[in-house]
Short mmCIF file of C-alpha atoms in Angstrom, two decimals:
data_model
loop_
_atom_site.label_atom_id
_atom_site.label_comp_id
_atom_site.label_asym_id
_atom_site.label_seq_id
_atom_site.Cartn_x
_atom_site.Cartn_y
_atom_site.Cartn_z
CA MET A 30 -34.90 -16.90 -40.21
CA GLY A 31 -38.06 -17.05 -42.36
CA ILE A 32 -41.73 -17.03 -41.35
CA ARG A 33 -42.52 -19.05 -38.21
CA LEU A 34 -45.99 -20.65 -38.00
CA SER A 35 -47.03 -21.50 -34.46
CA GLY A 36 -49.91 -23.99 -34.23
CA MET A 37 -52.26 -22.21 -36.61
CA ALA A 38 -53.38 -25.45 -38.25
CA SER A 39 -52.45 -28.07 -35.66
CA GLY A 40 -53.58 -26.17 -32.57
CA MET A 41 -50.35 -27.21 -30.83
CA ASP A 42 -48.25 -24.79 -28.72
CA THR A 43 -45.35 -25.01 -31.13
CA GLU A 44 -43.29 -22.30 -29.39
CA LYS A 45 -43.38 -24.15 -26.06
CA MET A 46 -42.55 -27.45 -27.69
CA ILE A 47 -39.51 -25.97 -29.45
CA LYS A 48 -38.44 -24.23 -26.24
CA ASP A 49 -38.58 -27.56 -24.38
CA LEU A 50 -36.63 -29.28 -27.15
CA MET A 51 -33.96 -26.54 -27.01
CA LYS A 52 -33.56 -27.02 -23.24
CA ALA A 53 -32.15 -30.47 -23.87
CA GLN A 54 -30.02 -29.17 -26.71
CA ARG A 55 -28.59 -26.40 -24.45
CA GLU A 56 -27.30 -28.81 -21.81
CA PRO A 57 -23.72 -28.90 -23.21
CA VAL A 58 -23.67 -25.07 -23.10
CA ASN A 59 -24.95 -25.14 -19.53
CA ARG A 60 -22.16 -27.51 -18.54
CA LEU A 61 -19.63 -25.21 -20.16
CA GLN A 62 -21.10 -22.18 -18.39
CA ARG A 63 -20.95 -23.94 -15.00
CA ASN A 64 -17.35 -24.93 -15.67
CA LYS A 65 -16.59 -21.32 -16.52
CA TYR A 66 -18.04 -20.11 -13.22
CA SER A 67 -16.03 -22.74 -11.30
CA THR A 68 -12.84 -21.70 -13.11
CA GLU A 69 -13.49 -18.01 -12.34
CA TRP A 70 -14.05 -18.84 -8.67
CA LYS A 71 -10.81 -20.79 -8.53
CA ARG A 72 -8.91 -17.96 -10.23
CA ASP A 73 -10.33 -15.40 -7.78
CA ALA A 74 -9.58 -17.64 -4.78
CA TYR A 75 -5.99 -18.06 -5.99
CA ARG A 76 -5.62 -14.32 -6.39
CA ASP A 77 -6.90 -13.74 -2.86
CA MET A 78 -4.17 -16.08 -1.64
CA ASN A 79 -1.62 -14.21 -3.73
CA THR A 80 -2.60 -10.92 -2.09
CA LEU A 81 -2.07 -12.51 1.31
CA PHE A 82 1.37 -13.88 0.37
CA ALA A 83 2.37 -10.54 -1.20
CA ASP A 84 1.49 -8.77 2.05
CA MET A 85 3.78 -11.12 3.95
CA GLN A 86 6.50 -10.70 1.33
CA ASN A 87 6.43 -6.93 1.92
CA SER A 88 6.87 -7.42 5.67
CA LEU A 89 9.85 -9.70 4.96
CA LYS A 90 11.65 -7.00 2.96
CA ASN A 91 12.54 -5.11 6.13
CA LEU A 92 13.13 -8.29 8.09
CA ARG A 93 15.87 -9.32 5.62
CA MET A 94 17.80 -6.07 6.05
CA ALA A 95 20.48 -5.76 8.76
CA SER A 96 19.75 -2.02 8.92
CA SER A 97 16.26 -2.79 10.25
CA PHE A 98 17.80 -4.47 13.31
CA ASN A 99 20.45 -1.77 13.76
CA LYS A 100 18.02 1.05 14.50
CA LYS A 101 19.26 3.04 17.47
CA VAL A 102 17.79 5.32 20.11
CA ALA A 103 19.76 7.89 22.09
CA ALA A 104 19.21 8.90 25.71
CA SER A 105 20.88 11.71 27.66
CA GLU A 106 21.71 11.27 31.33
CA ASN A 107 20.75 14.93 31.88
CA ASP A 108 18.11 16.34 29.53
CA SER A 109 18.38 19.78 31.12
CA VAL A 110 21.93 20.13 29.70
CA ALA A 111 21.64 18.30 26.35
CA THR A 112 19.19 16.02 24.54
CA ALA A 113 19.83 13.74 21.58
CA LYS A 114 17.82 11.96 18.87
CA VAL A 115 19.13 9.42 16.37
CA VAL A 116 18.74 10.57 12.76
CA GLY A 117 21.42 8.43 11.13
CA LYS A 118 23.80 5.66 12.19
CA PRO A 119 25.80 6.50 15.35
CA THR A 120 29.11 4.64 15.45
CA LEU A 121 29.63 4.66 19.22
CA SER A 122 27.58 3.38 22.12
CA SER A 123 28.19 6.47 24.29
CA TYR A 124 29.26 10.09 23.94
CA THR A 125 30.37 12.59 26.62
CA ILE A 126 29.26 16.20 26.13
CA GLU A 127 30.53 19.25 27.98
CA VAL A 128 28.68 22.49 27.18
CA GLN A 129 30.96 25.52 27.68
CA ASP A 130 28.86 28.28 26.07
CA LEU A 131 25.44 28.35 24.44
CA ALA A 132 24.95 30.03 21.10
CA LYS A 133 23.36 33.45 21.24
CA ALA A 134 21.56 34.70 18.16
CA GLY A 135 22.38 38.12 16.82
CA THR A 136 19.73 40.76 16.16
CA PRO A 137 19.13 42.08 12.64
CA SER A 138 19.35 45.69 11.55
CA ARG A 139 15.86 47.15 11.91
CA ALA A 140 13.67 50.10 10.94
CA GLU A 141 10.10 50.72 12.11
CA PHE A 142 7.44 53.11 10.80
CA ASN A 143 4.26 54.06 12.71
CA THR A 144 1.89 53.79 9.79
CA GLY A 145 -1.31 54.35 11.71
CA VAL A 146 -2.83 51.62 9.54
CA THR A 147 -5.17 49.28 11.40
CA ASP A 148 -6.44 47.25 8.45
CA PRO A 149 -3.58 45.95 6.26
CA LYS A 150 -6.15 44.88 3.62
CA SER A 151 -7.45 48.44 3.00
CA PRO A 152 -5.87 50.97 0.60
CA ILE A 153 -3.23 53.14 2.30
CA GLY A 154 -4.51 56.32 0.58
CA GLY A 155 -2.55 59.55 0.33
CA THR A 156 -0.32 60.07 -2.68
CA ASP A 157 1.72 57.80 -4.88
CA PHE A 158 5.44 57.68 -3.99
CA THR A 159 8.65 55.79 -4.55
CA MET A 160 10.36 53.95 -1.69
CA THR A 161 14.10 53.34 -2.12
CA ILE A 162 15.94 50.78 0.01
CA GLY A 163 19.75 50.91 0.03
CA LYS A 164 22.17 48.51 1.74
CA ASP A 165 25.63 48.93 3.25
CA THR A 166 27.22 46.97 0.43
CA ASN A 167 30.85 47.86 1.20
CA GLY A 168 30.57 46.91 4.88
CA ASP A 169 31.77 50.20 6.41
CA GLY A 170 28.76 50.38 8.73
CA THR A 171 26.93 53.22 6.95
CA VAL A 172 24.87 53.64 3.81
CA ASP A 173 26.41 56.39 1.66
CA ASN A 174 27.54 57.26 -1.86
CA ASN A 175 30.24 54.59 -1.64
CA ASP A 176 27.60 51.86 -1.60
CA ALA A 177 25.63 50.47 -4.51
CA ALA A 178 22.53 52.40 -5.55
CA GLY A 179 19.33 51.60 -3.66
CA ILE A 180 16.46 49.67 -5.23
CA PRO A 181 13.30 51.72 -5.93
CA ILE A 182 9.83 50.33 -5.15
CA SER A 183 6.71 52.08 -6.52
CA VAL A 184 3.86 52.50 -4.03
CA SER A 185 0.43 53.80 -5.07
CA ALA A 186 -2.38 55.20 -2.96
CA THR A 187 -4.59 52.25 -3.96
CA ASP A 188 -2.09 49.70 -2.62
CA THR A 189 -2.92 47.94 0.63
CA LEU A 190 -0.24 47.51 3.26
CA GLU A 191 -0.23 43.80 2.37
CA ASN A 192 0.58 44.77 -1.25
CA VAL A 193 3.45 47.02 -0.09
CA ILE A 194 4.90 44.28 2.13
CA ALA A 195 4.70 41.78 -0.79
CA LYS A 196 6.49 44.25 -3.10
CA ILE A 197 9.33 44.69 -0.60
CA ASN A 198 9.69 40.95 0.07
CA ASN A 199 9.60 40.06 -3.65
CA THR A 200 12.28 42.61 -4.57
CA ASN A 201 15.98 41.80 -4.23
CA THR A 202 16.70 44.40 -1.54
CA GLY A 203 18.06 42.06 1.14
CA VAL A 204 15.38 43.49 3.46
CA LYS A 205 12.21 41.76 4.67
CA ALA A 206 8.99 43.54 5.69
CA SER A 207 6.28 42.62 8.19
CA PHE A 208 3.35 44.28 10.00
CA PHE A 209 3.19 44.27 13.80
CA ASN A 210 1.30 46.53 16.26
CA ASN A 211 0.28 48.95 13.47
CA LYS A 212 3.93 49.29 12.48
CA LEU A 213 5.68 48.52 9.22
CA VAL A 214 8.80 46.66 10.34
CA LEU A 215 11.81 46.21 8.05
CA THR A 216 14.75 43.93 8.96
CA SER A 217 17.98 43.07 7.17
CA ASP A 218 18.34 39.35 6.53
CA ASP A 219 22.17 39.56 6.69
CA GLY A 220 22.49 41.98 9.57
CA LYS A 221 23.94 44.81 7.44
CA GLN A 222 22.81 48.43 7.80
CA PHE A 223 20.26 49.78 5.35
CA LYS A 224 18.48 53.06 4.62
CA VAL A 225 14.89 53.76 3.52
CA GLU A 226 13.99 56.86 1.53
CA ALA A 227 10.61 58.14 0.34
CA SER A 228 10.19 60.49 -2.64
CA THR A 229 7.39 62.43 -1.00
CA VAL A 230 5.25 62.65 2.13
CA ASN A 231 3.10 59.52 2.45
CA ASN A 232 0.52 57.80 4.63
CA LEU A 233 3.04 55.17 5.79
CA ASN A 234 5.06 57.90 7.56
CA ILE A 235 8.26 56.87 5.79
CA GLY A 236 10.56 59.88 5.94
CA SER A 237 12.84 61.24 3.26
CA SER A 238 15.76 59.31 4.79
CA THR A 239 15.60 56.76 7.61
CA ALA A 240 18.62 54.69 8.65
CA SER A 241 18.18 51.32 10.30
CA THR A 242 19.30 50.69 13.86
CA PRO A 243 22.39 48.48 13.91
CA GLY A 244 22.03 44.80 14.73
CA THR A 245 24.14 42.72 17.04
CA THR A 246 26.47 39.87 16.16
CA GLY A 247 25.61 36.44 17.48
CA THR A 248 28.04 34.22 19.36
CA PRO A 249 28.53 30.49 18.62
CA ALA A 250 28.03 27.62 21.01
CA LYS A 251 31.22 26.09 22.41
CA PHE A 252 31.23 22.49 23.56
CA LYS A 253 33.30 19.33 23.77
CA ILE A 254 32.27 15.86 22.54
CA ASN A 255 34.43 13.02 23.80
CA GLY A 256 37.05 15.62 24.79
CA VAL A 257 37.27 17.31 21.36
CA GLU A 258 36.25 20.99 21.23
CA TYR A 259 33.71 22.20 18.65
CA THR A 260 31.69 25.32 17.85
CA SER A 261 28.23 25.69 16.30
CA PRO A 262 26.31 28.80 15.18
CA THR A 263 23.17 27.34 16.81
CA ASN A 264 22.39 25.20 19.83
CA SER A 265 20.97 22.47 17.57
CA LEU A 266 23.53 20.42 15.67
CA THR A 267 24.05 17.07 13.95
CA PHE A 268 26.95 14.89 15.06
CA ASP A 269 27.73 11.30 14.02
CA GLY A 270 24.14 10.41 13.12
CA MET A 271 22.59 12.19 16.10
CA GLU A 272 20.67 15.44 16.41
CA ILE A 273 21.94 17.09 19.62
CA ASN A 274 20.25 20.04 21.31
CA LEU A 275 22.32 22.02 23.83
CA LYS A 276 20.19 23.40 26.66
CA GLN A 277 22.54 24.94 29.23
CA VAL A 278 26.15 25.13 30.36
CA ASN A 279 26.89 22.13 32.52
CA VAL A 280 28.74 22.32 35.80
CA GLY A 281 30.90 19.43 36.91
CA ALA A 282 31.22 16.15 35.01
CA PRO A 283 30.31 15.95 31.30
CA VAL A 284 26.87 14.64 30.36
CA VAL A 285 26.82 11.13 28.88
CA ILE A 286 24.58 10.29 25.90
CA ASN A 287 24.08 6.56 25.38
CA THR A 288 22.93 4.85 22.18
CA LYS A 289 21.35 1.43 22.07
CA THR A 290 19.25 -0.77 19.83
CA ASP A 291 15.71 0.50 19.38
CA GLU A 292 14.12 -2.46 21.14
CA ASP A 293 10.53 -1.31 20.52
CA ALA A 294 11.08 -0.82 16.77
CA VAL A 295 12.70 -4.25 16.33
CA TYR A 296 10.05 -5.97 18.45
CA THR A 297 7.22 -4.29 16.51
CA MET A 298 8.79 -5.32 13.20
CA VAL A 299 9.12 -8.96 14.31
CA LYS A 300 5.58 -9.00 15.73
CA ASP A 301 4.20 -7.63 12.45
CA PHE A 302 5.91 -10.47 10.62
CA VAL A 303 4.52 -13.08 13.05
CA ASP A 304 0.99 -11.64 12.67
CA LYS A 305 1.16 -11.86 8.87
CA TYR A 306 2.65 -15.37 9.01
CA ASN A 307 -0.17 -16.51 11.30
CA ALA A 308 -2.76 -14.91 9.01
CA ILE A 309 -1.41 -16.96 6.11
CA ILE A 310 -1.31 -20.17 8.17
CA GLU A 311 -4.91 -19.70 9.31
CA THR A 312 -6.38 -18.56 5.98
CA VAL A 313 -4.59 -21.08 3.77
CA ASN A 314 -5.27 -24.00 6.11
CA LYS A 315 -8.94 -23.06 6.15
CA LYS A 316 -9.01 -22.87 2.36
CA ILE A 317 -7.30 -26.19 1.66
CA SER A 318 -9.46 -28.02 4.21
CA GLU A 319 -12.77 -26.38 3.28
CA PRO A 320 -15.41 -29.09 2.69
CA LYS A 321 -16.67 -29.75 -0.82
CA TYR A 322 -20.42 -30.37 -1.03
CA LYS A 323 -21.41 -32.86 -3.69
CA GLY A 324 -24.58 -32.07 -5.56
CA TYR A 325 -24.04 -28.32 -5.46
CA GLN A 326 -22.88 -26.65 -8.64
CA PRO A 327 -22.80 -23.07 -9.94
CA LEU A 328 -26.24 -21.63 -10.66
CA LEU A 329 -27.05 -20.27 -14.09
CA ASP A 330 -28.63 -16.83 -14.39
CA ASP A 331 -32.16 -18.11 -15.05
CA GLU A 332 -31.80 -20.54 -12.11
CA LYS A 333 -30.87 -17.67 -9.80
CA ASP A 334 -33.83 -15.62 -11.01
CA ALA A 335 -36.19 -18.52 -10.23
CA LEU A 336 -35.00 -18.80 -6.59
CA PRO A 337 -35.39 -16.52 -3.55
CA GLU A 338 -32.29 -14.34 -3.14
CA LYS A 339 -31.16 -15.89 0.17
CA THR A 340 -31.64 -19.41 -1.17
CA ALA A 341 -29.57 -18.59 -4.27
CA GLU A 342 -26.80 -17.07 -2.12
CA LYS A 343 -26.71 -20.12 0.15
CA MET A 344 -26.56 -22.54 -2.79
CA GLU A 345 -23.77 -20.54 -4.43
CA THR A 346 -21.80 -20.48 -1.17
CA MET A 347 -22.12 -24.27 -0.95
CA ALA A 348 -21.00 -24.61 -4.57
CA ARG A 349 -17.95 -22.36 -4.00
CA SER A 350 -16.88 -24.29 -0.91
CA GLY A 351 -13.85 -26.52 -1.37
CA ILE A 352 -12.69 -24.82 -4.56
CA LEU A 353 -9.06 -25.11 -3.31
CA LEU A 354 -9.50 -28.30 -1.28
CA ARG A 355 -6.09 -30.01 -0.84
CA ASP A 356 -4.63 -27.67 -3.47
CA PRO A 357 -1.05 -28.87 -4.16
CA ILE A 358 0.48 -25.37 -4.54
CA LEU A 359 -0.87 -24.12 -1.23
CA THR A 360 -0.31 -27.39 0.63
CA SER A 361 3.31 -27.58 -0.52
CA GLY A 362 3.78 -23.86 0.17
CA LEU A 363 2.63 -24.23 3.79
CA HIS A 364 4.97 -27.16 4.29
CA GLU A 365 7.93 -25.13 3.00
CA LEU A 366 7.04 -22.15 5.19
CA ARG A 367 6.99 -24.33 8.30
CA ARG A 368 10.32 -25.88 7.31
CA ALA A 369 11.89 -22.45 6.79
CA ILE A 370 10.68 -21.37 10.22
CA SER A 371 11.76 -24.46 12.16
CA SER A 372 15.10 -25.39 10.55
CA PRO A 373 18.11 -24.21 12.61
CA LEU A 374 20.54 -21.71 11.12
CA GLN A 375 23.80 -23.48 10.24
CA ALA A 376 26.42 -20.87 9.40
CA THR A 377 29.86 -19.80 10.57
CA GLY A 378 29.80 -17.70 13.72
CA VAL A 379 26.21 -18.57 14.68
CA ASN A 380 25.44 -18.78 18.39
CA LYS A 381 24.22 -22.39 18.74
CA SER A 382 22.04 -21.42 21.67
CA MET A 383 20.18 -18.93 19.44
CA ASP A 384 19.99 -20.67 16.08
CA THR A 385 16.19 -21.17 16.00
CA LEU A 386 13.22 -18.88 16.55
CA SER A 387 12.10 -20.81 19.62
CA GLU A 388 15.35 -19.91 21.36
CA ILE A 389 14.70 -16.16 21.04
CA GLY A 390 11.06 -16.34 22.18
CA ILE A 391 9.06 -17.28 19.05
CA GLY A 392 7.62 -20.78 19.24
CA GLY A 393 4.57 -22.94 18.76
CA PRO A 394 1.26 -22.80 20.67
CA PRO A 395 1.10 -23.58 24.39
CA ASN A 396 0.78 -27.25 25.22
CA GLY A 397 -2.76 -28.50 25.49
CA LYS A 398 -5.31 -30.76 23.88
CA TYR A 399 -6.22 -28.13 21.27
CA ALA A 400 -2.65 -27.16 20.34
CA TYR A 401 -2.72 -29.36 17.23
CA GLN A 402 -5.57 -27.26 15.84
CA GLU A 403 -3.28 -24.23 15.51
CA ASN A 404 -1.69 -25.84 12.44
CA GLY A 405 1.75 -24.34 12.97
CA LYS A 406 0.91 -20.83 14.14
CA LEU A 407 3.66 -18.90 15.92
CA TYR A 408 3.38 -17.48 19.44
CA ILE A 409 5.61 -14.76 20.94
CA ASN A 410 7.02 -14.83 24.45
CA GLU A 411 7.34 -11.05 24.69
CA THR A 412 9.63 -11.02 27.71
CA LYS A 413 12.05 -13.53 26.19
CA LEU A 414 12.03 -11.88 22.75
CA ARG A 415 12.69 -8.42 24.18
CA GLU A 416 15.55 -9.78 26.29
CA SER A 417 17.04 -11.42 23.19
CA ILE A 418 16.82 -8.17 21.22
CA ARG A 419 18.29 -6.19 24.12
CA ASN A 420 21.09 -8.52 25.16
CA ASN A 421 21.81 -10.58 22.02
CA GLY A 422 20.95 -8.19 19.22
CA GLU A 423 23.65 -9.48 16.86
CA ASP A 424 22.47 -13.08 17.28
CA VAL A 425 18.86 -12.06 16.56
CA LEU A 426 20.00 -10.07 13.52
CA LYS A 427 21.97 -13.03 12.16
CA LEU A 428 19.12 -15.49 12.78
CA PHE A 429 16.82 -13.43 10.54
CA THR A 430 19.13 -11.81 7.98
CA ASN A 431 22.14 -14.08 7.46
CA TYR A 432 22.92 -14.26 3.75
CA SER A 433 24.66 -17.09 1.91
CA ASP A 434 25.97 -17.05 -1.65
CA ASN A 435 26.87 -20.73 -1.61
CA SER A 436 26.26 -22.36 -5.01
CA ASN A 437 24.93 -25.55 -3.40
CA ALA A 438 21.16 -25.11 -2.90
CA ALA A 439 20.94 -27.23 0.28
CA THR A 440 23.94 -25.51 1.89
CA LYS A 441 22.67 -22.08 0.89
CA TYR A 442 19.31 -22.89 2.47
CA ASN A 443 20.87 -24.02 5.77
CA GLU A 444 23.14 -20.97 5.91
CA SER A 445 20.35 -18.47 5.16
CA GLY A 446 18.50 -16.60 7.90
CA VAL A 447 14.81 -17.20 8.55
CA ALA A 448 13.69 -14.08 6.66
CA GLU A 449 15.92 -14.96 3.71
CA ARG A 450 14.48 -18.47 3.51
CA LEU A 451 10.89 -17.31 3.88
CA TYR A 452 11.28 -14.59 1.27
CA GLY A 453 12.47 -17.15 -1.24
CA GLN A 454 9.70 -19.64 -0.40
CA VAL A 455 6.97 -16.98 -0.49
CA LYS A 456 8.24 -15.81 -3.88
CA GLN A 457 8.03 -19.37 -5.21
CA VAL A 458 4.41 -19.70 -4.04
CA ILE A 459 3.49 -16.31 -5.56
CA ASP A 460 5.13 -17.27 -8.86
CA LYS A 461 3.29 -20.61 -8.99
CA ILE A 462 -0.08 -19.01 -8.19
CA THR A 463 0.55 -16.25 -10.74
CA GLU A 464 1.33 -18.90 -13.35
CA GLN A 465 -2.00 -20.53 -12.59
CA ALA A 466 -4.26 -17.51 -12.01
CA GLY A 467 -2.39 -14.34 -13.00
CA ALA A 468 -2.04 -11.23 -10.88
CA VAL A 469 -4.76 -8.78 -9.81
CA GLY A 470 -4.69 -5.64 -11.97
CA SER A 471 -2.17 -7.04 -14.44
CA ALA A 472 -2.53 -5.63 -17.98
CA PHE A 473 -1.34 -8.91 -19.50
CA ASP A 474 -2.69 -12.19 -18.15
CA ASN A 475 -1.36 -15.35 -19.76
CA SER A 476 -2.11 -17.63 -16.82
CA ASN A 477 -3.35 -21.20 -17.22
CA LEU A 478 -6.81 -20.47 -15.83
CA SER A 479 -7.23 -17.40 -18.04
CA LYS A 480 -6.33 -19.51 -21.06
CA LYS A 481 -8.88 -22.08 -19.94
CA LEU A 482 -11.54 -19.37 -19.59
CA LYS A 483 -10.77 -18.10 -23.08
CA GLN A 484 -11.09 -21.61 -24.51
CA THR A 485 -14.40 -22.11 -22.66
CA ASP A 486 -15.76 -18.78 -23.99
CA ASP A 487 -14.79 -19.76 -27.53
CA GLU A 488 -16.51 -23.14 -27.15
CA ILE A 489 -19.65 -21.49 -25.74
CA ASP A 490 -19.73 -19.14 -28.75
CA ARG A 491 -19.43 -22.08 -31.14
CA TRP A 492 -22.26 -23.89 -29.35
CA GLU A 493 -24.48 -20.80 -29.43
CA ASP A 494 -24.05 -20.59 -33.19
CA ARG A 495 -24.89 -24.29 -33.48
CA LEU A 496 -27.99 -23.91 -31.28
CA LYS A 497 -29.32 -21.11 -33.47
CA LEU A 498 -29.13 -23.44 -36.47
CA ILE A 499 -30.86 -26.25 -34.54
CA GLU A 500 -33.64 -23.92 -33.40
CA ASP A 501 -34.14 -22.62 -36.95
CA ARG A 502 -34.34 -26.24 -38.17
CA TYR A 503 -37.04 -27.04 -35.59
CA TRP A 504 -39.05 -24.01 -36.67
CA LYS A 505 -38.74 -24.95 -40.31
CA GLN A 506 -39.91 -28.52 -39.58
CA PHE A 507 -42.89 -27.39 -37.51
CA SER A 508 -43.74 -24.64 -40.02
CA ALA A 509 -43.65 -27.19 -42.82
CA MET A 510 -45.96 -29.41 -40.78
CA GLU A 511 -48.36 -26.52 -40.20
CA LYS A 512 -48.39 -25.69 -43.90
CA ALA A 513 -49.05 -29.33 -44.80
CA MET A 514 -51.87 -29.63 -42.27
CA SER A 515 -53.34 -26.34 -43.41
CA LYS A 516 -53.26 -27.51 -47.02
CA SER A 517 -54.80 -30.87 -46.06
CA GLN A 518 -57.54 -29.10 -44.14
CA SER A 519 -58.26 -26.84 -47.13
CA GLN A 520 -58.52 -29.86 -49.48
CA GLY A 521 -60.82 -31.65 -47.02
CA SER A 522 -63.10 -28.65 -46.88
CA TRP A 523 -63.22 -28.50 -50.70
CA PHE A 524 -64.12 -32.19 -50.97
CA ALA A 525 -66.78 -31.82 -48.34
CA GLN A 526 -68.20 -28.84 -50.15
CA MET A 527 -68.27 -30.72 -53.46
CA LEU A 528 -69.99 -33.75 -51.93
CA GLY A 529 -72.54 -31.51 -50.31
CA GLN A 530 -73.51 -30.01 -53.66
CA ARG A 531 -74.42 -33.44 -54.99
#
């Protein structure tokens, strides 16, 4: 950069003069920087819209599926005899159940030992010993030499009762241990007899040979469903997509379990869709009609620093306003959403009295002088919609989910259900916005606005390099002037000195 001389000979504030000259030179960079800010704001505003449309697209995924409208609930006419809950897809609308016998659980083979231990976390003390647990492997009801050898378990005096229980439960003996009322309780998990032997006297009071008490065999539940007899090892069973719990033997007529469309689930799903649709209508309409304030432009960093914080925020808000005013993507997208909502479904087998949303209870705002301000929002008549779901479930399903594979685009559109149409239109809007602004969190962004930002950054860098050269040139010119003036002043002093000597 060389030596910079600042007003040493001329007395001028060279640094300030060059700084003022560079302000004018920096104006193209400032314009580029403001354009960059505007482009970033537009990209971020687009991405906010994309998030909103993606949220609606997710709600439409369920609304397009027939299974979402076929959710069922089951209700028993007598819950004291049997209850039912839908866990799958019942095929019938009603089932008759006659409970003949309830299942009774068997009791396992069992052995108890009065350990005298009160703290299962303390060492058991006494002497080390080996506990052997043998099972009735041949099924003759006793544990003897004809059965497989028992499994030994080493127990030390330093073991706690919790350690002993863990050793038993983690060994393949077919016996489980627990601690209850100061007793070590052993039970057979398959109901077979077993025998416990201890190698020596011990603090758990396990004798040299203790046989388990025999268990009892359980009995299955017996019942009839729609006149067909069944059995079940438990009183809880799954039948044709329903979980049925038998409570008691019924006397007299069989109990009827009815299945019907889950009205609340379908209504909630439709309402969630309407809420998200209205959020898009409101937010997008506000964005494309937001006023644009002339005279306000993005503030540069040094301009922000020179202003009070609240003033800078207000000016930036005014500059951001109208960034998507009358945006063609959003304006066209809203128009297509309204068309998808209002166009009647024209397909084979469609109930003509229920071929639009308004006919099932989803329409426009109530009449009034402010209705036009709603800009196409949907309103739900809850009573009418619930009646439609309850009494005309198939028509409601078809209105939302009907699918067409017709190759003609116009015919396919007319034959597609509301959710199908909307899903396609929302996807088109998302794709167009993504092409313009990219997607939030995307690792690769090749959108038009990102390309524009890259070009602007490159141009700013080129201008910064140019400005450095211009500033260096100014300093060289002023430094040369200072040197010349200094030399002239030195010569003048010499002449004056020489004249004075005469």
